Amino acid sequence: MPQYGYFLSCEQYGPAELVEQARMAEQAGFEALWISDHYHPWNDEQGQSPFVWSVIGALSEAVSLPVGTAVTCPTVRTHPAVVAQAAATAAVMSPGGFRLGVGTGEALNEHVVGGPWPPAHVRLEMLEEAVQIMRRLFSGEEVNHRGTHYTVENARLYTLPDEPVPIDVSGFGPAATKLAARVGDGYITMMPDASMVEQYRKGGGGQKLVSGGTKVCYGTDREECVRTVHRLWANEQLPGELGQVLPSPKHFEQAQTLVTEDMVRENRVCGDDADEHVAELRAFADAGFDRIYVNQIGPDLRGFFDFYRTKVLPQVQQGD
């Protein structure tokens, strides 16, 4: 039986709002939390982007749920040795446990430090080397490393959890999924694609944790929900590699003019039909996911959490 979690959006909400949503999620019966790690929002309409590690510290005091990043890029903006220290501290502080979700990132967040944005195959190489460095640091050893992409000198983490921080690797295509199967403690992907889950498990992932997430817009006026999603998250309907290579929110805003409300209507659950929300989550369960996270896009957060507490989670958690 999968677990169902809530996905906190750092692109859309400030720190205090995220902490309050986490409290509401725990009270509503969600079993875990994901939180995004961004330097920028995707567009100015979303309007936020707090530093994720500060928010995780607040979450550790506010709730008892396990927390994971979805996802952190430990390769360009932040050196893997620094990410390892942040993740280890988060794990020590989080009463429900902490998992570090990692991926190859987006230019939107990573190019801000002024370096080049490497092609996809180089970003995968960098991610693998970063994971190797972080694993060594999580062991408590002093690490000296001079690799293809990173140098680490005399680094040792002194504040560590009892067990090494699990590292879940994000993958949306065959190459990244292959890497996740080889080096990850779990796999993250955002589509309910059974073939990708199968590739991960057969490629070496075995029975390790597979997690996925989706966004919905709960509200009593379906068309108003469609308009809300189109205004805030039209970027999700952009094709190909645009999400990885566009460098700033204004570029996403320009590209989003290609996205229509009909595209949103066809690809996002909008409104208050419980059967549609249940079907969205069950698509991930049927594809073999172990944890499924959902994010509410619209403004009626209290209505959303009450709706899921009474109408949605009872069905999916019992397998009815």
PDB file of C-alpha atoms in Angstrom:
ATOM      1  CA  MET A   1       0.000   0.000   0.000  1.00  0.00           C
ATOM      2  CA  PRO A   2       1.595   3.332  -1.004  1.00  0.00           C
ATOM      3  CA  GLN A   3       2.031   6.197   1.389  1.00  0.00           C
ATOM      4  CA  TYR A   4       0.536   9.568   0.485  1.00  0.00           C
ATOM      5  CA  GLY A   5       2.373  12.795   1.187  1.00  0.00           C
ATOM      6  CA  TYR A   6       1.989  16.511   0.657  1.00  0.00           C
ATOM      7  CA  PHE A   7       4.290  18.464  -1.680  1.00  0.00           C
ATOM      8  CA  LEU A   8       5.284  21.896  -0.330  1.00  0.00           C
ATOM      9  CA  SER A   9       5.958  24.441  -3.083  1.00  0.00           C
ATOM     10  CA  CYS A  10       8.740  26.895  -2.250  1.00  0.00           C
ATOM     11  CA  GLU A  11       8.053  28.644  -5.564  1.00  0.00           C
ATOM     12  CA  GLN A  12       4.566  29.718  -4.527  1.00  0.00           C
ATOM     13  CA  TYR A  13       4.637  30.222  -0.753  1.00  0.00           C
ATOM     14  CA  GLY A  14       6.761  31.907   1.886  1.00  0.00           C
ATOM     15  CA  PRO A  15       8.293  30.149   4.895  1.00  0.00           C
ATOM     16  CA  ALA A  16       5.485  30.732   7.400  1.00  0.00           C
ATOM     17  CA  GLU A  17       2.852  29.595   4.886  1.00  0.00           C
ATOM     18  CA  LEU A  18       4.815  26.427   4.112  1.00  0.00           C
ATOM     19  CA  VAL A  19       5.104  25.540   7.794  1.00  0.00           C
ATOM     20  CA  GLU A  20       1.382  26.093   8.305  1.00  0.00           C
ATOM     21  CA  GLN A  21       0.595  23.910   5.278  1.00  0.00           C
ATOM     22  CA  ALA A  22       2.778  21.174   6.758  1.00  0.00           C
ATOM     23  CA  ARG A  23       0.786  21.322   9.985  1.00  0.00           C
ATOM     24  CA  MET A  24      -2.479  21.121   8.059  1.00  0.00           C
ATOM     25  CA  ALA A  25      -1.132  18.209   5.996  1.00  0.00           C
ATOM     26  CA  GLU A  26      -0.261  16.213   9.118  1.00  0.00           C
ATOM     27  CA  GLN A  27      -3.674  16.914  10.642  1.00  0.00           C
ATOM     28  CA  ALA A  28      -5.383  15.862   7.401  1.00  0.00           C
ATOM     29  CA  GLY A  29      -3.711  12.441   7.417  1.00  0.00           C
ATOM     30  CA  PHE A  30      -0.849  12.888   4.953  1.00  0.00           C
ATOM     31  CA  GLU A  31       2.060  10.645   5.857  1.00  0.00           C
ATOM     32  CA  ALA A  32       5.110  12.485   4.516  1.00  0.00           C
ATOM     33  CA  LEU A  33       6.312  15.818   3.149  1.00  0.00           C
ATOM     34  CA  TRP A  34       8.231  16.811   0.064  1.00  0.00           C
ATOM     35  CA  ILE A  35       9.632  20.303  -0.387  1.00  0.00           C
ATOM     36  CA  SER A  36      11.051  21.893  -3.527  1.00  0.00           C
ATOM     37  CA  ASP A  37      14.525  23.468  -3.582  1.00  0.00           C
ATOM     38  CA  HIS A  38      14.679  26.522  -5.865  1.00  0.00           C
ATOM     39  CA  TYR A  39      16.587  29.780  -6.120  1.00  0.00           C
ATOM     40  CA  HIS A  40      13.899  31.310  -8.366  1.00  0.00           C
ATOM     41  CA  PRO A  41      10.225  30.621  -8.909  1.00  0.00           C
ATOM     42  CA  TRP A  42       9.344  29.527 -12.431  1.00  0.00           C
ATOM     43  CA  ASN A  43       7.567  32.833 -13.035  1.00  0.00           C
ATOM     44  CA  ASP A  44       6.815  36.041 -11.168  1.00  0.00           C
ATOM     45  CA  GLU A  45       3.176  35.039 -10.595  1.00  0.00           C
ATOM     46  CA  GLN A  46       4.346  32.246  -8.284  1.00  0.00           C
ATOM     47  CA  GLY A  47       6.299  34.909  -6.469  1.00  0.00           C
ATOM     48  CA  GLN A  48       8.372  33.137  -3.767  1.00  0.00           C
ATOM     49  CA  SER A  49      11.567  31.157  -3.276  1.00  0.00           C
ATOM     50  CA  PRO A  50      12.726  30.799   0.347  1.00  0.00           C
ATOM     51  CA  PHE A  51      15.954  29.001   1.234  1.00  0.00           C
ATOM     52  CA  VAL A  52      14.852  25.412   1.650  1.00  0.00           C
ATOM     53  CA  TRP A  53      17.214  24.428   4.471  1.00  0.00           C
ATOM     54  CA  SER A  54      15.898  27.200   6.712  1.00  0.00           C
ATOM     55  CA  VAL A  55      12.344  26.041   6.064  1.00  0.00           C
ATOM     56  CA  ILE A  56      13.265  22.414   6.801  1.00  0.00           C
ATOM     57  CA  GLY A  57      14.617  23.530  10.172  1.00  0.00           C
ATOM     58  CA  ALA A  58      11.252  25.108  10.954  1.00  0.00           C
ATOM     59  CA  LEU A  59       9.392  22.022   9.727  1.00  0.00           C
ATOM     60  CA  SER A  60      11.406  19.845  12.104  1.00  0.00           C
ATOM     61  CA  GLU A  61       9.911  21.779  15.029  1.00  0.00           C
ATOM     62  CA  ALA A  62       6.387  21.996  13.621  1.00  0.00           C
ATOM     63  CA  VAL A  63       5.570  18.440  12.486  1.00  0.00           C
ATOM     64  CA  SER A  64       6.626  14.831  13.025  1.00  0.00           C
ATOM     65  CA  LEU A  65       6.339  13.727   9.388  1.00  0.00           C
ATOM     66  CA  PRO A  66       9.311  12.529   7.326  1.00  0.00           C
ATOM     67  CA  VAL A  67      10.647  15.234   5.012  1.00  0.00           C
ATOM     68  CA  GLY A  68      12.448  15.023   1.682  1.00  0.00           C
ATOM     69  CA  THR A  69      13.730  17.497  -0.885  1.00  0.00           C
ATOM     70  CA  ALA A  70      12.260  17.213  -4.361  1.00  0.00           C
ATOM     71  CA  VAL A  71      14.762  17.949  -5.524  1.00  0.00           C
ATOM     72  CA  THR A  72      18.100  19.494  -4.578  1.00  0.00           C
ATOM     73  CA  CYS A  73      20.755  20.014  -7.231  1.00  0.00           C
ATOM     74  CA  PRO A  74      24.115  19.382  -5.497  1.00  0.00           C
ATOM     75  CA  THR A  75      26.314  20.216  -8.467  1.00  0.00           C
ATOM     76  CA  VAL A  76      26.529  23.876  -9.549  1.00  0.00           C
ATOM     77  CA  ARG A  77      24.941  26.459  -7.239  1.00  0.00           C
ATOM     78  CA  THR A  78      25.935  24.552  -4.087  1.00  0.00           C
ATOM     79  CA  HIS A  79      28.992  22.321  -3.718  1.00  0.00           C
ATOM     80  CA  PRO A  80      28.150  18.710  -2.739  1.00  0.00           C
ATOM     81  CA  ALA A  81      30.204  18.989   0.454  1.00  0.00           C
ATOM     82  CA  VAL A  82      27.969  21.855   1.596  1.00  0.00           C
ATOM     83  CA  VAL A  83      24.768  20.038   0.570  1.00  0.00           C
ATOM     84  CA  ALA A  84      25.963  17.020   2.568  1.00  0.00           C
ATOM     85  CA  GLN A  85      26.358  19.152   5.710  1.00  0.00           C
ATOM     86  CA  ALA A  86      22.890  20.680   5.225  1.00  0.00           C
ATOM     87  CA  ALA A  87      21.287  17.287   4.654  1.00  0.00           C
ATOM     88  CA  ALA A  88      23.010  15.683   7.640  1.00  0.00           C
ATOM     89  CA  THR A  89      21.820  18.467   9.941  1.00  0.00           C
ATOM     90  CA  ALA A  90      18.297  18.213   8.513  1.00  0.00           C
ATOM     91  CA  ALA A  91      18.317  14.482   9.221  1.00  0.00           C
ATOM     92  CA  VAL A  92      19.439  15.028  12.819  1.00  0.00           C
ATOM     93  CA  MET A  93      16.651  17.569  13.357  1.00  0.00           C
ATOM     94  CA  SER A  94      13.771  15.810  11.551  1.00  0.00           C
ATOM     95  CA  PRO A  95      11.838  13.553  13.956  1.00  0.00           C
ATOM     96  CA  GLY A  96      10.179  11.592  11.156  1.00  0.00           C
ATOM     97  CA  GLY A  97      13.345  11.141   9.157  1.00  0.00           C
ATOM     98  CA  PHE A  98      14.866  12.973   6.197  1.00  0.00           C
ATOM     99  CA  ARG A  99      15.651  11.907   2.634  1.00  0.00           C
ATOM    100  CA  LEU A 100      17.802  13.947   0.266  1.00  0.00           C
ATOM    101  CA  GLY A 101      16.257  13.996  -3.188  1.00  0.00           C
ATOM    102  CA  VAL A 102      18.767  15.050  -5.841  1.00  0.00           C
ATOM    103  CA  GLY A 103      18.701  15.789  -9.550  1.00  0.00           C
ATOM    104  CA  THR A 104      20.644  17.455 -12.336  1.00  0.00           C
ATOM    105  CA  GLY A 105      18.810  20.751 -11.870  1.00  0.00           C
ATOM    106  CA  GLU A 106      17.722  23.626 -14.075  1.00  0.00           C
ATOM    107  CA  ALA A 107      19.565  26.637 -15.417  1.00  0.00           C
ATOM    108  CA  LEU A 108      16.820  28.725 -13.798  1.00  0.00           C
ATOM    109  CA  ASN A 109      18.336  28.021 -10.379  1.00  0.00           C
ATOM    110  CA  GLU A 110      21.908  26.943 -10.984  1.00  0.00           C
ATOM    111  CA  HIS A 111      23.418  29.468 -13.408  1.00  0.00           C
ATOM    112  CA  VAL A 112      22.952  32.276 -10.871  1.00  0.00           C
ATOM    113  CA  VAL A 113      26.537  31.802  -9.625  1.00  0.00           C
ATOM    114  CA  GLY A 114      27.845  32.733 -13.067  1.00  0.00           C
ATOM    115  CA  GLY A 115      29.278  29.517 -14.444  1.00  0.00           C
ATOM    116  CA  PRO A 116      28.351  27.724 -17.666  1.00  0.00           C
ATOM    117  CA  TRP A 117      25.308  25.453 -17.822  1.00  0.00           C
ATOM    118  CA  PRO A 118      26.630  22.043 -18.913  1.00  0.00           C
ATOM    119  CA  PRO A 119      24.818  19.705 -21.325  1.00  0.00           C
ATOM    120  CA  ALA A 120      22.699  16.907 -19.904  1.00  0.00           C
ATOM    121  CA  HIS A 121      25.294  14.128 -20.083  1.00  0.00           C
ATOM    122  CA  VAL A 122      27.839  16.257 -18.208  1.00  0.00           C
ATOM    123  CA  ARG A 123      25.265  17.151 -15.555  1.00  0.00           C
ATOM    124  CA  LEU A 124      24.674  13.432 -15.008  1.00  0.00           C
ATOM    125  CA  GLU A 125      28.423  12.887 -14.562  1.00  0.00           C
ATOM    126  CA  MET A 126      28.526  15.747 -12.058  1.00  0.00           C
ATOM    127  CA  LEU A 127      25.565  14.329 -10.143  1.00  0.00           C
ATOM    128  CA  GLU A 128      27.156  10.890  -9.861  1.00  0.00           C
ATOM    129  CA  GLU A 129      30.402  12.343  -8.554  1.00  0.00           C
ATOM    130  CA  ALA A 130      28.457  14.548  -6.122  1.00  0.00           C
ATOM    131  CA  VAL A 131      26.566  11.528  -4.765  1.00  0.00           C
ATOM    132  CA  GLN A 132      29.849   9.673  -4.223  1.00  0.00           C
ATOM    133  CA  ILE A 133      31.270  12.608  -2.254  1.00  0.00           C
ATOM    134  CA  MET A 134      28.168  12.988  -0.113  1.00  0.00           C
ATOM    135  CA  ARG A 135      28.041   9.273   0.724  1.00  0.00           C
ATOM    136  CA  ARG A 136      31.628   9.393   1.964  1.00  0.00           C
ATOM    137  CA  LEU A 137      30.857  12.424   4.094  1.00  0.00           C
ATOM    138  CA  PHE A 138      27.739  10.776   5.539  1.00  0.00           C
ATOM    139  CA  SER A 139      29.990   7.947   6.771  1.00  0.00           C
ATOM    140  CA  GLY A 140      31.808  10.372   9.069  1.00  0.00           C
ATOM    141  CA  GLU A 141      35.211   9.911   7.462  1.00  0.00           C
ATOM    142  CA  GLU A 142      37.536  12.764   6.554  1.00  0.00           C
ATOM    143  CA  VAL A 143      37.222  13.204   2.819  1.00  0.00           C
ATOM    144  CA  ASN A 144      39.911  14.251   0.392  1.00  0.00           C
ATOM    145  CA  HIS A 145      38.791  14.077  -3.201  1.00  0.00           C
ATOM    146  CA  ARG A 146      40.124  15.393  -6.476  1.00  0.00           C
ATOM    147  CA  GLY A 147      37.790  14.309  -9.258  1.00  0.00           C
ATOM    148  CA  THR A 148      36.691  15.344 -12.705  1.00  0.00           C
ATOM    149  CA  HIS A 149      34.332  18.024 -11.435  1.00  0.00           C
ATOM    150  CA  TYR A 150      34.955  18.558  -7.696  1.00  0.00           C
ATOM    151  CA  THR A 151      37.729  18.980  -5.185  1.00  0.00           C
ATOM    152  CA  VAL A 152      37.237  18.309  -1.470  1.00  0.00           C
ATOM    153  CA  GLU A 153      40.008  18.854   1.073  1.00  0.00           C
ATOM    154  CA  ASN A 154      40.037  17.687   4.695  1.00  0.00           C
ATOM    155  CA  ALA A 155      36.232  17.703   4.955  1.00  0.00           C
ATOM    156  CA  ARG A 156      34.500  15.850   7.756  1.00  0.00           C
ATOM    157  CA  LEU A 157      30.944  16.099   9.025  1.00  0.00           C
ATOM    158  CA  TYR A 158      30.711  16.093  12.814  1.00  0.00           C
ATOM    159  CA  THR A 159      26.928  16.439  13.147  1.00  0.00           C
ATOM    160  CA  LEU A 160      25.510  13.247  11.690  1.00  0.00           C
ATOM    161  CA  PRO A 161      22.349  11.139  12.062  1.00  0.00           C
ATOM    162  CA  ASP A 162      22.615   7.588  13.356  1.00  0.00           C
ATOM    163  CA  GLU A 163      22.256   6.220   9.816  1.00  0.00           C
ATOM    164  CA  PRO A 164      23.541   7.765   6.558  1.00  0.00           C
ATOM    165  CA  VAL A 165      21.073  10.102   4.862  1.00  0.00           C
ATOM    166  CA  PRO A 166      19.204   8.222   2.092  1.00  0.00           C
ATOM    167  CA  ILE A 167      19.774   9.787  -1.337  1.00  0.00           C
ATOM    168  CA  ASP A 168      16.908   9.539  -3.824  1.00  0.00           C
ATOM    169  CA  VAL A 169      17.839  10.300  -7.430  1.00  0.00           C
ATOM    170  CA  SER A 170      15.437  11.989  -9.826  1.00  0.00           C
ATOM    171  CA  GLY A 171      15.120  10.713 -13.376  1.00  0.00           C
ATOM    172  CA  PHE A 172      12.791  11.605 -16.244  1.00  0.00           C
ATOM    173  CA  GLY A 173      14.522   9.696 -19.047  1.00  0.00           C
ATOM    174  CA  PRO A 174      16.397   6.416 -19.548  1.00  0.00           C
ATOM    175  CA  ALA A 175      19.892   7.766 -18.798  1.00  0.00           C
ATOM    176  CA  ALA A 176      18.911   9.448 -15.532  1.00  0.00           C
ATOM    177  CA  THR A 177      16.809   6.440 -14.498  1.00  0.00           C
ATOM    178  CA  LYS A 178      19.799   4.177 -15.139  1.00  0.00           C
ATOM    179  CA  LEU A 179      21.921   6.404 -12.909  1.00  0.00           C
ATOM    180  CA  ALA A 180      19.245   6.371 -10.201  1.00  0.00           C
ATOM    181  CA  ALA A 181      19.168   2.579 -10.274  1.00  0.00           C
ATOM    182  CA  ARG A 182      22.930   2.403  -9.964  1.00  0.00           C
ATOM    183  CA  VAL A 183      23.654   4.979  -7.251  1.00  0.00           C
ATOM    184  CA  GLY A 184      20.369   5.927  -5.555  1.00  0.00           C
ATOM    185  CA  ASP A 185      18.704   4.759  -2.355  1.00  0.00           C
ATOM    186  CA  GLY A 186      15.433   5.573  -4.094  1.00  0.00           C
ATOM    187  CA  TYR A 187      14.002   6.914  -7.325  1.00  0.00           C
ATOM    188  CA  ILE A 188      11.970  10.051  -8.031  1.00  0.00           C
ATOM    189  CA  THR A 189       9.963  10.723 -11.162  1.00  0.00           C
ATOM    190  CA  MET A 190       6.947  12.922 -11.797  1.00  0.00           C
ATOM    191  CA  MET A 191       4.908  10.872 -14.256  1.00  0.00           C
ATOM    192  CA  PRO A 192       2.934   7.694 -13.398  1.00  0.00           C
ATOM    193  CA  ASP A 193       4.966   5.736 -15.945  1.00  0.00           C
ATOM    194  CA  ALA A 194       5.153   2.049 -15.087  1.00  0.00           C
ATOM    195  CA  SER A 195       7.880   1.463 -17.693  1.00  0.00           C
ATOM    196  CA  MET A 196      10.245   3.880 -15.935  1.00  0.00           C
ATOM    197  CA  VAL A 197       9.571   2.242 -12.576  1.00  0.00           C
ATOM    198  CA  GLU A 198      10.260  -1.143 -14.165  1.00  0.00           C
ATOM    199  CA  GLN A 199      13.500   0.127 -15.699  1.00  0.00           C
ATOM    200  CA  TYR A 200      14.602   1.421 -12.325  1.00  0.00           C
ATOM    201  CA  ARG A 201      13.781  -1.783 -10.453  1.00  0.00           C
ATOM    202  CA  LYS A 202      15.295  -4.113 -13.075  1.00  0.00           C
ATOM    203  CA  GLY A 203      18.342  -1.868 -13.516  1.00  0.00           C
ATOM    204  CA  GLY A 204      19.460  -2.298  -9.924  1.00  0.00           C
ATOM    205  CA  GLY A 205      16.901  -0.388  -7.891  1.00  0.00           C
ATOM    206  CA  GLY A 206      15.184  -3.552  -6.734  1.00  0.00           C
ATOM    207  CA  GLN A 207      12.644  -2.830  -4.023  1.00  0.00           C
ATOM    208  CA  LYS A 208      14.050   0.560  -3.047  1.00  0.00           C
ATOM    209  CA  LEU A 209      11.653   3.471  -2.544  1.00  0.00           C
ATOM    210  CA  VAL A 210      10.019   4.906  -5.678  1.00  0.00           C
ATOM    211  CA  SER A 211       8.400   8.313  -5.183  1.00  0.00           C
ATOM    212  CA  GLY A 212       6.338  10.516  -7.455  1.00  0.00           C
ATOM    213  CA  GLY A 213       4.338  13.688  -7.262  1.00  0.00           C
ATOM    214  CA  THR A 214       1.539  15.597  -8.907  1.00  0.00           C
ATOM    215  CA  LYS A 215      -0.173  18.984  -8.682  1.00  0.00           C
ATOM    216  CA  VAL A 216      -3.913  19.530  -8.513  1.00  0.00           C
ATOM    217  CA  CYS A 217      -6.161  22.546  -8.082  1.00  0.00           C
ATOM    218  CA  TYR A 218      -9.028  21.935  -5.683  1.00  0.00           C
ATOM    219  CA  GLY A 219     -11.913  24.390  -5.784  1.00  0.00           C
ATOM    220  CA  THR A 220     -15.668  24.461  -6.214  1.00  0.00           C
ATOM    221  CA  ASP A 221     -15.462  26.333  -9.565  1.00  0.00           C
ATOM    222  CA  ARG A 222     -13.644  24.093 -12.039  1.00  0.00           C
ATOM    223  CA  GLU A 223     -13.090  26.788 -14.658  1.00  0.00           C
ATOM    224  CA  GLU A 224     -11.696  29.170 -12.072  1.00  0.00           C
ATOM    225  CA  CYS A 225      -9.286  26.383 -11.060  1.00  0.00           C
ATOM    226  CA  VAL A 226      -8.213  25.994 -14.692  1.00  0.00           C
ATOM    227  CA  ARG A 227      -7.517  29.720 -14.914  1.00  0.00           C
ATOM    228  CA  THR A 228      -5.545  29.595 -11.654  1.00  0.00           C
ATOM    229  CA  VAL A 229      -3.342  26.751 -12.883  1.00  0.00           C
ATOM    230  CA  HIS A 230      -2.825  28.494 -16.230  1.00  0.00           C
ATOM    231  CA  ARG A 231      -1.755  31.692 -14.456  1.00  0.00           C
ATOM    232  CA  LEU A 232       0.565  30.064 -11.912  1.00  0.00           C
ATOM    233  CA  TRP A 233       1.867  26.792 -13.365  1.00  0.00           C
ATOM    234  CA  ALA A 234       1.574  26.932 -17.152  1.00  0.00           C
ATOM    235  CA  ASN A 235       5.329  26.225 -17.202  1.00  0.00           C
ATOM    236  CA  GLU A 236       4.570  22.559 -16.471  1.00  0.00           C
ATOM    237  CA  GLN A 237       3.034  22.151 -19.929  1.00  0.00           C
ATOM    238  CA  LEU A 238       6.153  23.323 -21.785  1.00  0.00           C
ATOM    239  CA  PRO A 239       7.687  20.596 -23.954  1.00  0.00           C
ATOM    240  CA  GLY A 240      11.116  19.018 -24.114  1.00  0.00           C
ATOM    241  CA  GLU A 241      14.127  20.461 -22.324  1.00  0.00           C
ATOM    242  CA  LEU A 242      12.859  24.032 -21.939  1.00  0.00           C
ATOM    243  CA  GLY A 243      12.435  23.491 -18.201  1.00  0.00           C
ATOM    244  CA  GLN A 244      16.127  22.661 -17.866  1.00  0.00           C
ATOM    245  CA  VAL A 245      17.685  25.321 -20.113  1.00  0.00           C
ATOM    246  CA  LEU A 246      15.681  28.562 -19.824  1.00  0.00           C
ATOM    247  CA  PRO A 247      17.662  30.850 -17.505  1.00  0.00           C
ATOM    248  CA  SER A 248      15.158  33.172 -15.820  1.00  0.00           C
ATOM    249  CA  PRO A 249      11.508  33.548 -14.795  1.00  0.00           C
ATOM    250  CA  LYS A 250      10.938  36.106 -17.558  1.00  0.00           C
ATOM    251  CA  HIS A 251      11.995  33.538 -20.168  1.00  0.00           C
ATOM    252  CA  PHE A 252       9.468  31.060 -18.774  1.00  0.00           C
ATOM    253  CA  GLU A 253       6.818  33.769 -18.916  1.00  0.00           C
ATOM    254  CA  GLN A 254       7.611  34.299 -22.588  1.00  0.00           C
ATOM    255  CA  ALA A 255       7.458  30.551 -23.326  1.00  0.00           C
ATOM    256  CA  GLN A 256       4.224  30.120 -21.360  1.00  0.00           C
ATOM    257  CA  THR A 257       2.350  32.155 -23.952  1.00  0.00           C
ATOM    258  CA  LEU A 258       2.393  28.907 -25.967  1.00  0.00           C
ATOM    259  CA  VAL A 259       0.349  27.130 -23.265  1.00  0.00           C
ATOM    260  CA  THR A 260      -3.446  27.325 -23.520  1.00  0.00           C
ATOM    261  CA  GLU A 261      -6.136  26.814 -20.908  1.00  0.00           C
ATOM    262  CA  ASP A 262      -7.258  23.761 -22.886  1.00  0.00           C
ATOM    263  CA  MET A 263      -3.825  22.223 -22.332  1.00  0.00           C
ATOM    264  CA  VAL A 264      -4.240  22.770 -18.600  1.00  0.00           C
ATOM    265  CA  ARG A 265      -7.778  21.377 -18.695  1.00  0.00           C
ATOM    266  CA  GLU A 266      -6.494  18.180 -20.357  1.00  0.00           C
ATOM    267  CA  ASN A 267      -3.463  17.654 -18.124  1.00  0.00           C
ATOM    268  CA  ARG A 268      -4.327  18.829 -14.598  1.00  0.00           C
ATOM    269  CA  VAL A 269      -7.001  17.734 -12.151  1.00  0.00           C
ATOM    270  CA  CYS A 270      -9.087  20.830 -11.436  1.00  0.00           C
ATOM    271  CA  GLY A 271     -12.210  21.166  -9.298  1.00  0.00           C
ATOM    272  CA  ASP A 272     -13.906  19.178  -6.557  1.00  0.00           C
ATOM    273  CA  ASP A 273     -14.733  15.865  -8.207  1.00  0.00           C
ATOM    274  CA  ALA A 274     -13.330  13.380  -5.690  1.00  0.00           C
ATOM    275  CA  ASP A 275     -13.240  10.598  -8.275  1.00  0.00           C
ATOM    276  CA  GLU A 276     -10.864  12.614 -10.469  1.00  0.00           C
ATOM    277  CA  HIS A 277      -8.506  13.301  -7.560  1.00  0.00           C
ATOM    278  CA  VAL A 278      -8.579   9.645  -6.511  1.00  0.00           C
ATOM    279  CA  ALA A 279      -7.901   8.508 -10.077  1.00  0.00           C
ATOM    280  CA  GLU A 280      -4.884  10.835 -10.306  1.00  0.00           C
ATOM    281  CA  LEU A 281      -3.291   9.293  -7.214  1.00  0.00           C
ATOM    282  CA  ARG A 282      -4.234   5.746  -8.159  1.00  0.00           C
ATOM    283  CA  ALA A 283      -2.468   6.143 -11.508  1.00  0.00           C
ATOM    284  CA  PHE A 284       0.799   6.403  -9.559  1.00  0.00           C
ATOM    285  CA  ALA A 285      -0.130   3.509  -7.273  1.00  0.00           C
ATOM    286  CA  ASP A 286      -0.970   1.325 -10.264  1.00  0.00           C
ATOM    287  CA  ALA A 287       2.387   2.197 -11.841  1.00  0.00           C
ATOM    288  CA  GLY A 288       4.220   0.821  -8.803  1.00  0.00           C
ATOM    289  CA  PHE A 289       5.046   3.924  -6.747  1.00  0.00           C
ATOM    290  CA  ASP A 290       5.673   3.582  -3.000  1.00  0.00           C
ATOM    291  CA  ARG A 291       5.131   7.224  -2.047  1.00  0.00           C
ATOM    292  CA  ILE A 292       2.865   9.646  -3.856  1.00  0.00           C
ATOM    293  CA  TYR A 293       2.880  13.364  -3.094  1.00  0.00           C
ATOM    294  CA  VAL A 294       0.250  15.914  -4.092  1.00  0.00           C
ATOM    295  CA  ASN A 295       0.421  19.705  -4.165  1.00  0.00           C
ATOM    296  CA  GLN A 296      -2.520  22.104  -4.055  1.00  0.00           C
ATOM    297  CA  ILE A 297      -2.069  24.954  -6.543  1.00  0.00           C
ATOM    298  CA  GLY A 298      -5.169  26.997  -5.709  1.00  0.00           C
ATOM    299  CA  PRO A 299      -5.733  29.423  -2.815  1.00  0.00           C
ATOM    300  CA  ASP A 300      -8.270  27.334  -0.854  1.00  0.00           C
ATOM    301  CA  LEU A 301      -5.771  25.412   1.239  1.00  0.00           C
ATOM    302  CA  ARG A 302      -8.134  24.705   4.115  1.00  0.00           C
ATOM    303  CA  GLY A 303     -10.781  23.483   1.697  1.00  0.00           C
ATOM    304  CA  PHE A 304      -8.209  21.264  -0.016  1.00  0.00           C
ATOM    305  CA  PHE A 305      -6.988  19.637   3.186  1.00  0.00           C
ATOM    306  CA  ASP A 306     -10.542  19.059   4.425  1.00  0.00           C
ATOM    307  CA  PHE A 307     -11.497  17.600   1.030  1.00  0.00           C
ATOM    308  CA  TYR A 308      -8.551  15.209   1.040  1.00  0.00           C
ATOM    309  CA  ARG A 309      -9.066  14.274   4.704  1.00  0.00           C
ATOM    310  CA  THR A 310     -12.714  13.344   4.156  1.00  0.00           C
ATOM    311  CA  LYS A 311     -13.088  12.417   0.480  1.00  0.00           C
ATOM    312  CA  VAL A 312      -9.767  11.391  -1.091  1.00  0.00           C
ATOM    313  CA  LEU A 313      -7.289   9.921   1.386  1.00  0.00           C
ATOM    314  CA  PRO A 314      -9.801   7.501   2.938  1.00  0.00           C
ATOM    315  CA  GLN A 315     -10.312   5.937  -0.493  1.00  0.00           C
ATOM    316  CA  VAL A 316      -6.687   5.676  -1.620  1.00  0.00           C
ATOM    317  CA  GLN A 317      -5.294   4.682   1.754  1.00  0.00           C
ATOM    318  CA  GLN A 318      -7.757   1.828   2.076  1.00  0.00           C
ATOM    319  CA  GLY A 319      -7.441   0.797  -1.560  1.00  0.00           C
ATOM    320  CA  ASP A 320     -11.211   1.090  -2.084  1.00  0.00           C
TER     321      ASP A 320
END
